[in-house]
């Protein structure tokens, strides 16, 4: 039985699904598997409440705990605490570490962690959860097929609530779907709004990804959750909507001079694509422990993206 430690029992650690039937947290997702579950949070009442629900053990003091005793550690604490826990887990070669995104908002910390990762045997999952959902693996395969026939021409992204905190979900998903790093050039930041986080404004920008036109509209002062991506190819558009729940396909046909207007291809549409999303993240992470699985972690990809986004943010 795998021994699992969750650090932080807040929203993503345990609370998002505390009173509903969805699986949106580390705690409930691990509870679906036969694991020996340990929890730590600086809020003693909260950790006890969560431990009662999942029949988990509470770690009273974290400093004396040997991280090497655990097979999997989930880091679900506020971002500024990730470095200290991740570094300790890497030093102790914990088999699989799941770290919440963003890893860090400090470039030096990221360099330090890359160094620690390279010396460690640990695999690290950074929880950009959409990339672990079956519907997105299937979309990635469809895009690979489309790119054999036609070109990617434009990417249009709408997000809210911080460039590093939330737009990074969109950038990560694009890297994943097109299977190549999102290295942007000719970047023109045309709006920055300090609406949700003091140190992470919501940015709007225009850039080129190779020759592809990419625009990010960071919706300012939007307090409802919003996440949409449209990718345009020569004859079609794929639209990711409702935070990634829905994927819609639109196609065009050749006409005499121009292409005809797009029409929705109902048979290809997918809904409920992020249902119980944490279950798939945890399933993937447990499979990573098995050395013979061909699965890979996403640490280096995520930290490189994290660093390049910090460079965009701090280049004024
Ligand atoms: N992947 C996603 O889509 C997603 C969604 C939400 C949050 N997050 C990320 O998860 C992290 C936590 O966010 P949240 O919304 O769950 O925050 P939260 O404030 O709801 O929960 C954080 C918990 O950590 C505890 N805590 C604080 N400092 C601690 C420490 N040093 N040691 C142990 N426990 C500590 C707090 O008491 C709290 O219960 C952030 O990095 C955030 O960006 C990711």
GROMACS .gro file of C-alpha atoms and ligand atoms in nm:
model
  360
    1UNK     CA    1   0.000   0.000   0.000
    2UNK     CA    2   0.148   0.336  -0.102
    3UNK     CA    3   0.214   0.585   0.173
    4UNK     CA    4   0.091   0.932   0.072
    5UNK     CA    5   0.132   1.271   0.241
    6UNK     CA    6  -0.077   1.575   0.148
    7UNK     CA    7   0.061   1.911   0.260
    8UNK     CA    8  -0.214   2.174   0.274
    9UNK     CA    9  -0.585   2.092   0.307
   10UNK     CA   10  -0.733   2.412   0.159
   11UNK     CA   11  -0.927   2.447  -0.169
   12UNK     CA   12  -0.727   2.220  -0.398
   13UNK     CA   13  -0.597   2.002  -0.113
   14UNK     CA   14  -0.939   1.903   0.021
   15UNK     CA   15  -1.212   2.167   0.016
   16UNK     CA   16  -1.332   2.219  -0.344
   17UNK     CA   17  -1.529   1.894  -0.329
   18UNK     CA   18  -1.578   1.859   0.046
   19UNK     CA   19  -1.956   1.887   0.024
   20UNK     CA   20  -2.026   1.756  -0.325
   21UNK     CA   21  -1.981   1.434  -0.524
   22UNK     CA   22  -1.715   1.559  -0.764
   23UNK     CA   23  -1.347   1.465  -0.740
   24UNK     CA   24  -1.165   1.798  -0.752
   25UNK     CA   25  -0.908   1.765  -0.474
   26UNK     CA   26  -0.598   1.565  -0.390
   27UNK     CA   27  -0.758   1.426  -0.073
   28UNK     CA   28  -1.072   1.290  -0.235
   29UNK     CA   29  -0.883   1.159  -0.537
   30UNK     CA   30  -0.632   0.967  -0.322
   31UNK     CA   31  -0.921   0.838  -0.114
   32UNK     CA   32  -1.046   0.651  -0.425
   33UNK     CA   33  -0.733   0.432  -0.408
   34UNK     CA   34  -0.611   0.204  -0.134
   35UNK     CA   35  -0.340   0.431   0.002
   36UNK     CA   36  -0.216   0.499   0.352
   37UNK     CA   37  -0.304   0.869   0.372
   38UNK     CA   38  -0.134   1.130   0.595
   39UNK     CA   39  -0.229   1.499   0.610
   40UNK     CA   40  -0.056   1.811   0.732
   41UNK     CA   41  -0.185   2.169   0.751
   42UNK     CA   42  -0.089   2.456   0.981
   43UNK     CA   43  -0.464   2.491   1.049
   44UNK     CA   44  -0.518   2.217   1.308
   45UNK     CA   45  -0.898   2.229   1.302
   46UNK     CA   46  -0.910   2.202   0.925
   47UNK     CA   47  -0.666   1.910   0.906
   48UNK     CA   48  -0.865   1.720   1.171
   49UNK     CA   49  -1.191   1.779   0.985
   50UNK     CA   50  -1.043   1.649   0.659
   51UNK     CA   51  -0.872   1.355   0.828
   52UNK     CA   52  -1.205   1.252   0.984
   53UNK     CA   53  -1.378   1.250   0.648
   54UNK     CA   54  -1.113   1.038   0.476
   55UNK     CA   55  -0.998   0.831   0.777
   56UNK     CA   56  -0.649   0.969   0.727
   57UNK     CA   57  -0.373   1.022   0.983
   58UNK     CA   58  -0.274   1.372   1.093
   59UNK     CA   59   0.092   1.471   1.099
   60UNK     CA   60   0.117   1.704   1.402
   61UNK     CA   61   0.459   1.862   1.337
   62UNK     CA   62   0.611   1.863   0.991
   63UNK     CA   63   0.973   1.951   1.071
   64UNK     CA   64   1.054   1.612   1.227
   65UNK     CA   65   0.896   1.413   0.946
   66UNK     CA   66   1.122   1.218   0.712
   67UNK     CA   67   0.978   1.282   0.365
   68UNK     CA   68   1.169   0.975   0.243
   69UNK     CA   69   0.916   0.756   0.430
   70UNK     CA   70   0.647   0.848   0.173
   71UNK     CA   71   0.595   0.717  -0.180
   72UNK     CA   72   0.396   1.022  -0.293
   73UNK     CA   73   0.382   1.374  -0.152
   74UNK     CA   74   0.127   1.633  -0.272
   75UNK     CA   75   0.220   1.996  -0.213
   76UNK     CA   76  -0.106   2.194  -0.195
   77UNK     CA   77   0.009   2.484   0.021
   78UNK     CA   78   0.027   2.851  -0.089
   79UNK     CA   79   0.274   2.912  -0.373
   80UNK     CA   80   0.537   3.090  -0.158
   81UNK     CA   81   0.579   2.769   0.048
   82UNK     CA   82   0.629   2.532  -0.249
   83UNK     CA   83   1.007   2.575  -0.269
   84UNK     CA   84   1.082   2.461   0.085
   85UNK     CA   85   0.860   2.151   0.065
   86UNK     CA   86   0.955   2.059  -0.290
   87UNK     CA   87   1.324   2.092  -0.214
   88UNK     CA   88   1.294   1.868   0.093
   89UNK     CA   89   1.096   1.607  -0.105
   90UNK     CA   90   1.353   1.610  -0.390
   91UNK     CA   91   1.642   1.574  -0.143
   92UNK     CA   92   1.469   1.268   0.005
   93UNK     CA   93   1.403   1.114  -0.340
   94UNK     CA   94   1.029   1.079  -0.281
   95UNK     CA   95   0.921   0.861  -0.575
   96UNK     CA   96   0.649   1.095  -0.700
   97UNK     CA   97   0.588   1.453  -0.593
   98UNK     CA   98   0.278   1.638  -0.706
   99UNK     CA   99   0.326   2.013  -0.676
  100UNK     CA  100   0.051   2.263  -0.728
  101UNK     CA  101   0.103   2.528  -0.993
  102UNK     CA  102   0.262   2.770  -1.019
  103UNK     CA  103   0.581   2.617  -0.880
  104UNK     CA  104   0.713   2.960  -0.783
  105UNK     CA  105   0.693   3.328  -0.865
  106UNK     CA  106   1.069   3.373  -0.823
  107UNK     CA  107   1.314   3.287  -1.102
  108UNK     CA  108   1.606   3.219  -0.865
  109UNK     CA  109   1.395   2.973  -0.668
  110UNK     CA  110   1.310   2.795  -0.991
  111UNK     CA  111   1.679   2.764  -1.088
  112UNK     CA  112   1.749   2.624  -0.745
  113UNK     CA  113   1.471   2.368  -0.782
  114UNK     CA  114   1.586   2.261  -1.130
  115UNK     CA  115   1.926   2.193  -0.976
  116UNK     CA  116   1.771   1.989  -0.695
  117UNK     CA  117   1.553   1.798  -0.943
  118UNK     CA  118   1.854   1.706  -1.156
  119UNK     CA  119   2.029   1.554  -0.852
  120UNK     CA  120   1.718   1.366  -0.738
  121UNK     CA  121   1.548   1.042  -0.845
  122UNK     CA  122   1.203   1.192  -0.787
  123UNK     CA  123   0.945   1.241  -1.059
  124UNK     CA  124   0.749   1.563  -1.028
  125UNK     CA  125   0.399   1.630  -1.157
  126UNK     CA  126   0.303   1.996  -1.174
  127UNK     CA  127  -0.074   2.011  -1.154
  128UNK     CA  128  -0.175   2.166  -1.483
  129UNK     CA  129  -0.462   1.923  -1.459
  130UNK     CA  130  -0.609   1.945  -1.810
  131UNK     CA  131  -0.307   1.769  -1.961
  132UNK     CA  132  -0.389   1.457  -1.756
  133UNK     CA  133  -0.750   1.424  -1.877
  134UNK     CA  134  -0.832   1.157  -2.139
  135UNK     CA  135  -1.031   1.407  -2.350
  136UNK     CA  136  -0.721   1.624  -2.386
  137UNK     CA  137  -0.500   1.329  -2.481
  138UNK     CA  138  -0.756   1.255  -2.751
  139UNK     CA  139  -0.756   1.622  -2.863
  140UNK     CA  140  -0.376   1.614  -2.879
  141UNK     CA  141  -0.394   1.311  -3.109
  142UNK     CA  142  -0.656   1.483  -3.329
  143UNK     CA  143  -0.435   1.792  -3.358
  144UNK     CA  144  -0.139   1.577  -3.462
  145UNK     CA  145  -0.355   1.437  -3.745
  146UNK     CA  146  -0.487   1.781  -3.847
  147UNK     CA  147  -0.132   1.918  -3.867
  148UNK     CA  148  -0.045   1.652  -4.127
  149UNK     CA  149  -0.304   1.814  -4.357
  150UNK     CA  150  -0.316   2.181  -4.267
  151UNK     CA  151  -0.145   2.465  -4.090
  152UNK     CA  152  -0.203   2.621  -3.752
  153UNK     CA  153  -0.266   2.990  -3.818
  154UNK     CA  154  -0.389   3.160  -3.499
  155UNK     CA  155  -0.432   3.101  -3.126
  156UNK     CA  156  -0.668   3.315  -2.924
  157UNK     CA  157  -0.681   3.283  -2.545
  158UNK     CA  158  -0.914   3.447  -2.292
  159UNK     CA  159  -0.837   3.401  -1.922
  160UNK     CA  160  -0.864   3.601  -1.601
  161UNK     CA  161  -0.702   3.618  -1.256
  162UNK     CA  162  -0.330   3.662  -1.296
  163UNK     CA  163  -0.078   3.590  -1.570
  164UNK     CA  164   0.127   3.337  -1.372
  165UNK     CA  165  -0.164   3.198  -1.170
  166UNK     CA  166  -0.417   3.134  -1.444
  167UNK     CA  167  -0.288   3.220  -1.792
  168UNK     CA  168  -0.016   2.961  -1.726
  169UNK     CA  169  -0.290   2.694  -1.742
  170UNK     CA  170  -0.364   2.805  -2.100
  171UNK     CA  171   0.001   2.825  -2.205
  172UNK     CA  172   0.070   2.483  -2.056
  173UNK     CA  173  -0.227   2.332  -2.237
  174UNK     CA  174  -0.108   2.474  -2.569
  175UNK     CA  175   0.241   2.326  -2.516
  176UNK     CA  176   0.082   1.994  -2.435
  177UNK     CA  177  -0.163   1.991  -2.727
  178UNK     CA  178   0.100   2.085  -2.986
  179UNK     CA  179   0.376   1.886  -2.820
  180UNK     CA  180   0.635   2.163  -2.836
  181UNK     CA  181   0.758   2.440  -2.605
  182UNK     CA  182   0.568   2.768  -2.619
  183UNK     CA  183   0.862   2.995  -2.705
  184UNK     CA  184   0.718   3.333  -2.793
  185UNK     CA  185   0.882   3.619  -2.982
  186UNK     CA  186   0.777   3.974  -3.081
  187UNK     CA  187   0.588   3.992  -2.753
  188UNK     CA  188   0.383   4.305  -2.709
  189UNK     CA  189   0.216   4.339  -2.369
  190UNK     CA  190  -0.071   4.582  -2.414
  191UNK     CA  191  -0.248   4.564  -2.080
  192UNK     CA  192  -0.157   4.476  -1.723
  193UNK     CA  193  -0.418   4.492  -1.452
  194UNK     CA  194  -0.340   4.442  -1.082
  195UNK     CA  195  -0.687   4.306  -1.019
  196UNK     CA  196  -0.644   3.984  -0.819
  197UNK     CA  197  -0.282   3.958  -0.706
  198UNK     CA  198  -0.037   4.237  -0.619
  199UNK     CA  199   0.260   4.059  -0.772
  200UNK     CA  200   0.078   3.879  -1.055
  201UNK     CA  201  -0.116   4.121  -1.273
  202UNK     CA  202  -0.356   3.995  -1.539
  203UNK     CA  203  -0.171   4.055  -1.868
  204UNK     CA  204  -0.296   4.093  -2.224
  205UNK     CA  205  -0.042   4.035  -2.498
  206UNK     CA  206   0.020   3.972  -2.863
  207UNK     CA  207   0.308   3.750  -2.979
  208UNK     CA  208   0.436   3.511  -3.243
  209UNK     CA  209   0.489   3.141  -3.182
  210UNK     CA  210   0.707   3.053  -3.478
  211UNK     CA  211   0.492   3.218  -3.744
  212UNK     CA  212   0.164   3.166  -3.559
  213UNK     CA  213  -0.026   3.469  -3.436
  214UNK     CA  214  -0.099   3.426  -3.062
  215UNK     CA  215  -0.310   3.663  -2.859
  216UNK     CA  216  -0.393   3.650  -2.492
  217UNK     CA  217  -0.671   3.865  -2.359
  218UNK     CA  218  -0.636   3.874  -1.982
  219UNK     CA  219  -0.987   3.976  -1.885
  220UNK     CA  220  -0.948   4.243  -1.618
  221UNK     CA  221  -1.166   4.270  -1.310
  222UNK     CA  222  -1.350   3.950  -1.397
  223UNK     CA  223  -1.442   3.767  -1.077
  224UNK     CA  224  -1.612   3.465  -1.225
  225UNK     CA  225  -1.389   3.186  -1.348
  226UNK     CA  226  -1.321   3.216  -1.722
  227UNK     CA  227  -1.093   3.014  -1.951
  228UNK     CA  228  -1.126   2.979  -2.328
  229UNK     CA  229  -0.883   2.891  -2.607
  230UNK     CA  230  -0.948   2.893  -2.982
  231UNK     CA  231  -0.703   2.739  -3.224
  232UNK     CA  232  -0.743   2.811  -3.594
  233UNK     CA  233  -0.618   2.590  -3.876
  234UNK     CA  234  -0.651   2.644  -4.252
  235UNK     CA  235  -1.001   2.492  -4.270
  236UNK     CA  236  -1.111   2.462  -3.910
  237UNK     CA  237  -1.131   2.600  -3.561
  238UNK     CA  238  -1.120   2.407  -3.234
  239UNK     CA  239  -1.273   2.591  -2.943
  240UNK     CA  240  -1.205   2.500  -2.579
  241UNK     CA  241  -1.475   2.657  -2.365
  242UNK     CA  242  -1.623   2.666  -2.014
  243UNK     CA  243  -1.289   2.627  -1.834
  244UNK     CA  244  -1.207   2.332  -2.058
  245UNK     CA  245  -1.527   2.138  -1.995
  246UNK     CA  246  -1.630   2.162  -2.360
  247UNK     CA  247  -1.438   2.114  -2.683
  248UNK     CA  248  -1.616   2.225  -3.001
  249UNK     CA  249  -1.506   2.163  -3.359
  250UNK     CA  250  -1.591   2.396  -3.647
  251UNK     CA  251  -1.504   2.334  -4.012
  252UNK     CA  252  -1.519   2.515  -4.339
  253UNK     CA  253  -1.540   2.392  -4.698
  254UNK     CA  254  -1.376   2.508  -5.015
  255UNK     CA  255  -1.579   2.742  -5.223
  256UNK     CA  256  -1.521   2.916  -5.553
  257UNK     CA  257  -1.282   3.188  -5.430
  258UNK     CA  258  -1.288   3.195  -5.049
  259UNK     CA  259  -1.367   2.928  -4.792
  260UNK     CA  260  -1.726   2.898  -4.675
  261UNK     CA  261  -1.815   3.017  -4.319
  262UNK     CA  262  -1.744   2.771  -4.040
  263UNK     CA  263  -2.009   2.525  -3.928
  264UNK     CA  264  -2.014   2.330  -3.602
  265UNK     CA  265  -1.938   1.959  -3.641
  266UNK     CA  266  -2.172   1.828  -3.372
  267UNK     CA  267  -2.048   1.469  -3.402
  268UNK     CA  268  -1.695   1.571  -3.293
  269UNK     CA  269  -1.794   1.788  -2.996
  270UNK     CA  270  -1.692   1.671  -2.650
  271UNK     CA  271  -1.846   1.780  -2.321
  272UNK     CA  272  -1.762   1.708  -1.957
  273UNK     CA  273  -1.391   1.694  -2.044
  274UNK     CA  274  -1.267   1.790  -1.697
  275UNK     CA  275  -1.519   1.598  -1.488
  276UNK     CA  276  -1.356   1.462  -1.169
  277UNK     CA  277  -1.027   1.600  -1.300
  278UNK     CA  278  -0.817   1.520  -0.992
  279UNK     CA  279  -0.893   1.149  -1.026
  280UNK     CA  280  -0.699   1.145  -1.356
  281UNK     CA  281  -0.408   1.344  -1.212
  282UNK     CA  282  -0.375   1.102  -0.920
  283UNK     CA  283  -0.418   0.795  -1.141
  284UNK     CA  284  -0.135   0.923  -1.363
  285UNK     CA  285   0.085   0.999  -1.063
  286UNK     CA  286   0.035   0.653  -0.913
  287UNK     CA  287   0.122   0.497  -1.252
  288UNK     CA  288   0.446   0.698  -1.255
  289UNK     CA  289   0.571   0.504  -0.952
  290UNK     CA  290   0.578   0.196  -1.167
  291UNK     CA  291   0.921   0.215  -1.333
  292UNK     CA  292   0.806   0.008  -1.630
  293UNK     CA  293   0.535   0.259  -1.728
  294UNK     CA  294   0.646   0.476  -2.018
  295UNK     CA  295   0.486   0.779  -1.860
  296UNK     CA  296   0.685   1.095  -1.804
  297UNK     CA  297   0.661   1.373  -1.552
  298UNK     CA  298   0.614   1.736  -1.662
  299UNK     CA  299   0.847   1.916  -1.420
  300UNK     CA  300   1.106   2.057  -1.661
  301UNK     CA  301   0.842   2.158  -1.912
  302UNK     CA  302   0.644   2.336  -1.640
  303UNK     CA  303   0.938   2.518  -1.481
  304UNK     CA  304   1.071   2.638  -1.817
  305UNK     CA  305   0.726   2.778  -1.893
  306UNK     CA  306   0.707   2.927  -1.542
  307UNK     CA  307   1.044   3.100  -1.597
  308UNK     CA  308   0.965   3.233  -1.942
  309UNK     CA  309   0.634   3.373  -1.816
  310UNK     CA  310   0.814   3.546  -1.527
  311UNK     CA  311   1.052   3.701  -1.781
  312UNK     CA  312   0.754   3.836  -1.979
  313UNK     CA  313   0.594   3.964  -1.658
  314UNK     CA  314   0.906   4.139  -1.532
  315UNK     CA  315   1.025   4.287  -1.866
  316UNK     CA  316   0.855   4.623  -1.860
  317LIG     N1  317  -0.421   2.326  -1.022
  317LIG     C1  318  -0.518   2.414  -1.003
  317LIG     O1  319  -0.604   2.435  -1.087
  317LIG     C2  320  -0.520   2.492  -0.874
  317LIG     C3  321  -0.641   2.536  -0.821
  317LIG     C4  322  -0.638   2.605  -0.699
  317LIG     C5  323  -0.517   2.631  -0.636
  317LIG     N2  324  -0.402   2.589  -0.695
  317LIG     C6  325  -0.272   2.615  -0.630
  317LIG     O2  326  -0.270   2.541  -0.509
  317LIG     C7  327  -0.199   2.612  -0.408
  317LIG     C8  328  -0.294   2.629  -0.288
  317LIG     O3  329  -0.406   2.704  -0.328
  317LIG     P1  330  -0.546   2.693  -0.250
  317LIG     O4  331  -0.643   2.775  -0.328
  317LIG     O5  332  -0.578   2.550  -0.219
  317LIG     O6  333  -0.507   2.770  -0.117
  317LIG     P2  334  -0.582   2.767   0.024
  317LIG     O7  335  -0.543   2.891   0.093
  317LIG     O8  336  -0.727   2.736   0.006
  317LIG     O9  337  -0.517   2.641   0.098
  317LIG     C9  338  -0.384   2.639   0.141
  317LIG    C10  339  -0.376   2.558   0.271
  317LIG    O10  340  -0.240   2.548   0.308
  317LIG    C11  341  -0.230   2.572   0.449
  317LIG     N3  342  -0.095   2.621   0.473
  317LIG    C12  343  -0.047   2.749   0.462
  317LIG     N4  344   0.086   2.750   0.486
  317LIG    C13  345   0.122   2.623   0.513
  317LIG    C14  346   0.245   2.561   0.543
  317LIG     N5  347   0.359   2.628   0.550
  317LIG     N6  348   0.245   2.426   0.566
  317LIG    C15  349   0.130   2.355   0.559
  317LIG     N7  350   0.010   2.408   0.531
  317LIG    C16  351   0.007   2.540   0.506
  317LIG    C17  352  -0.340   2.669   0.483
  317LIG    O11  353  -0.375   2.661   0.619
  317LIG    C18  354  -0.451   2.624   0.388
  317LIG    O12  355  -0.536   2.529   0.448
  317LIG    C19  356  -0.154   2.742  -0.473
  317LIG    O13  357  -0.023   2.726  -0.519
  317LIG    C20  358  -0.251   2.760  -0.589
  317LIG    O14  359  -0.196   2.835  -0.696
  317LIG    C21  360  -0.401   2.521  -0.810
   0.00000   0.00000   0.00000
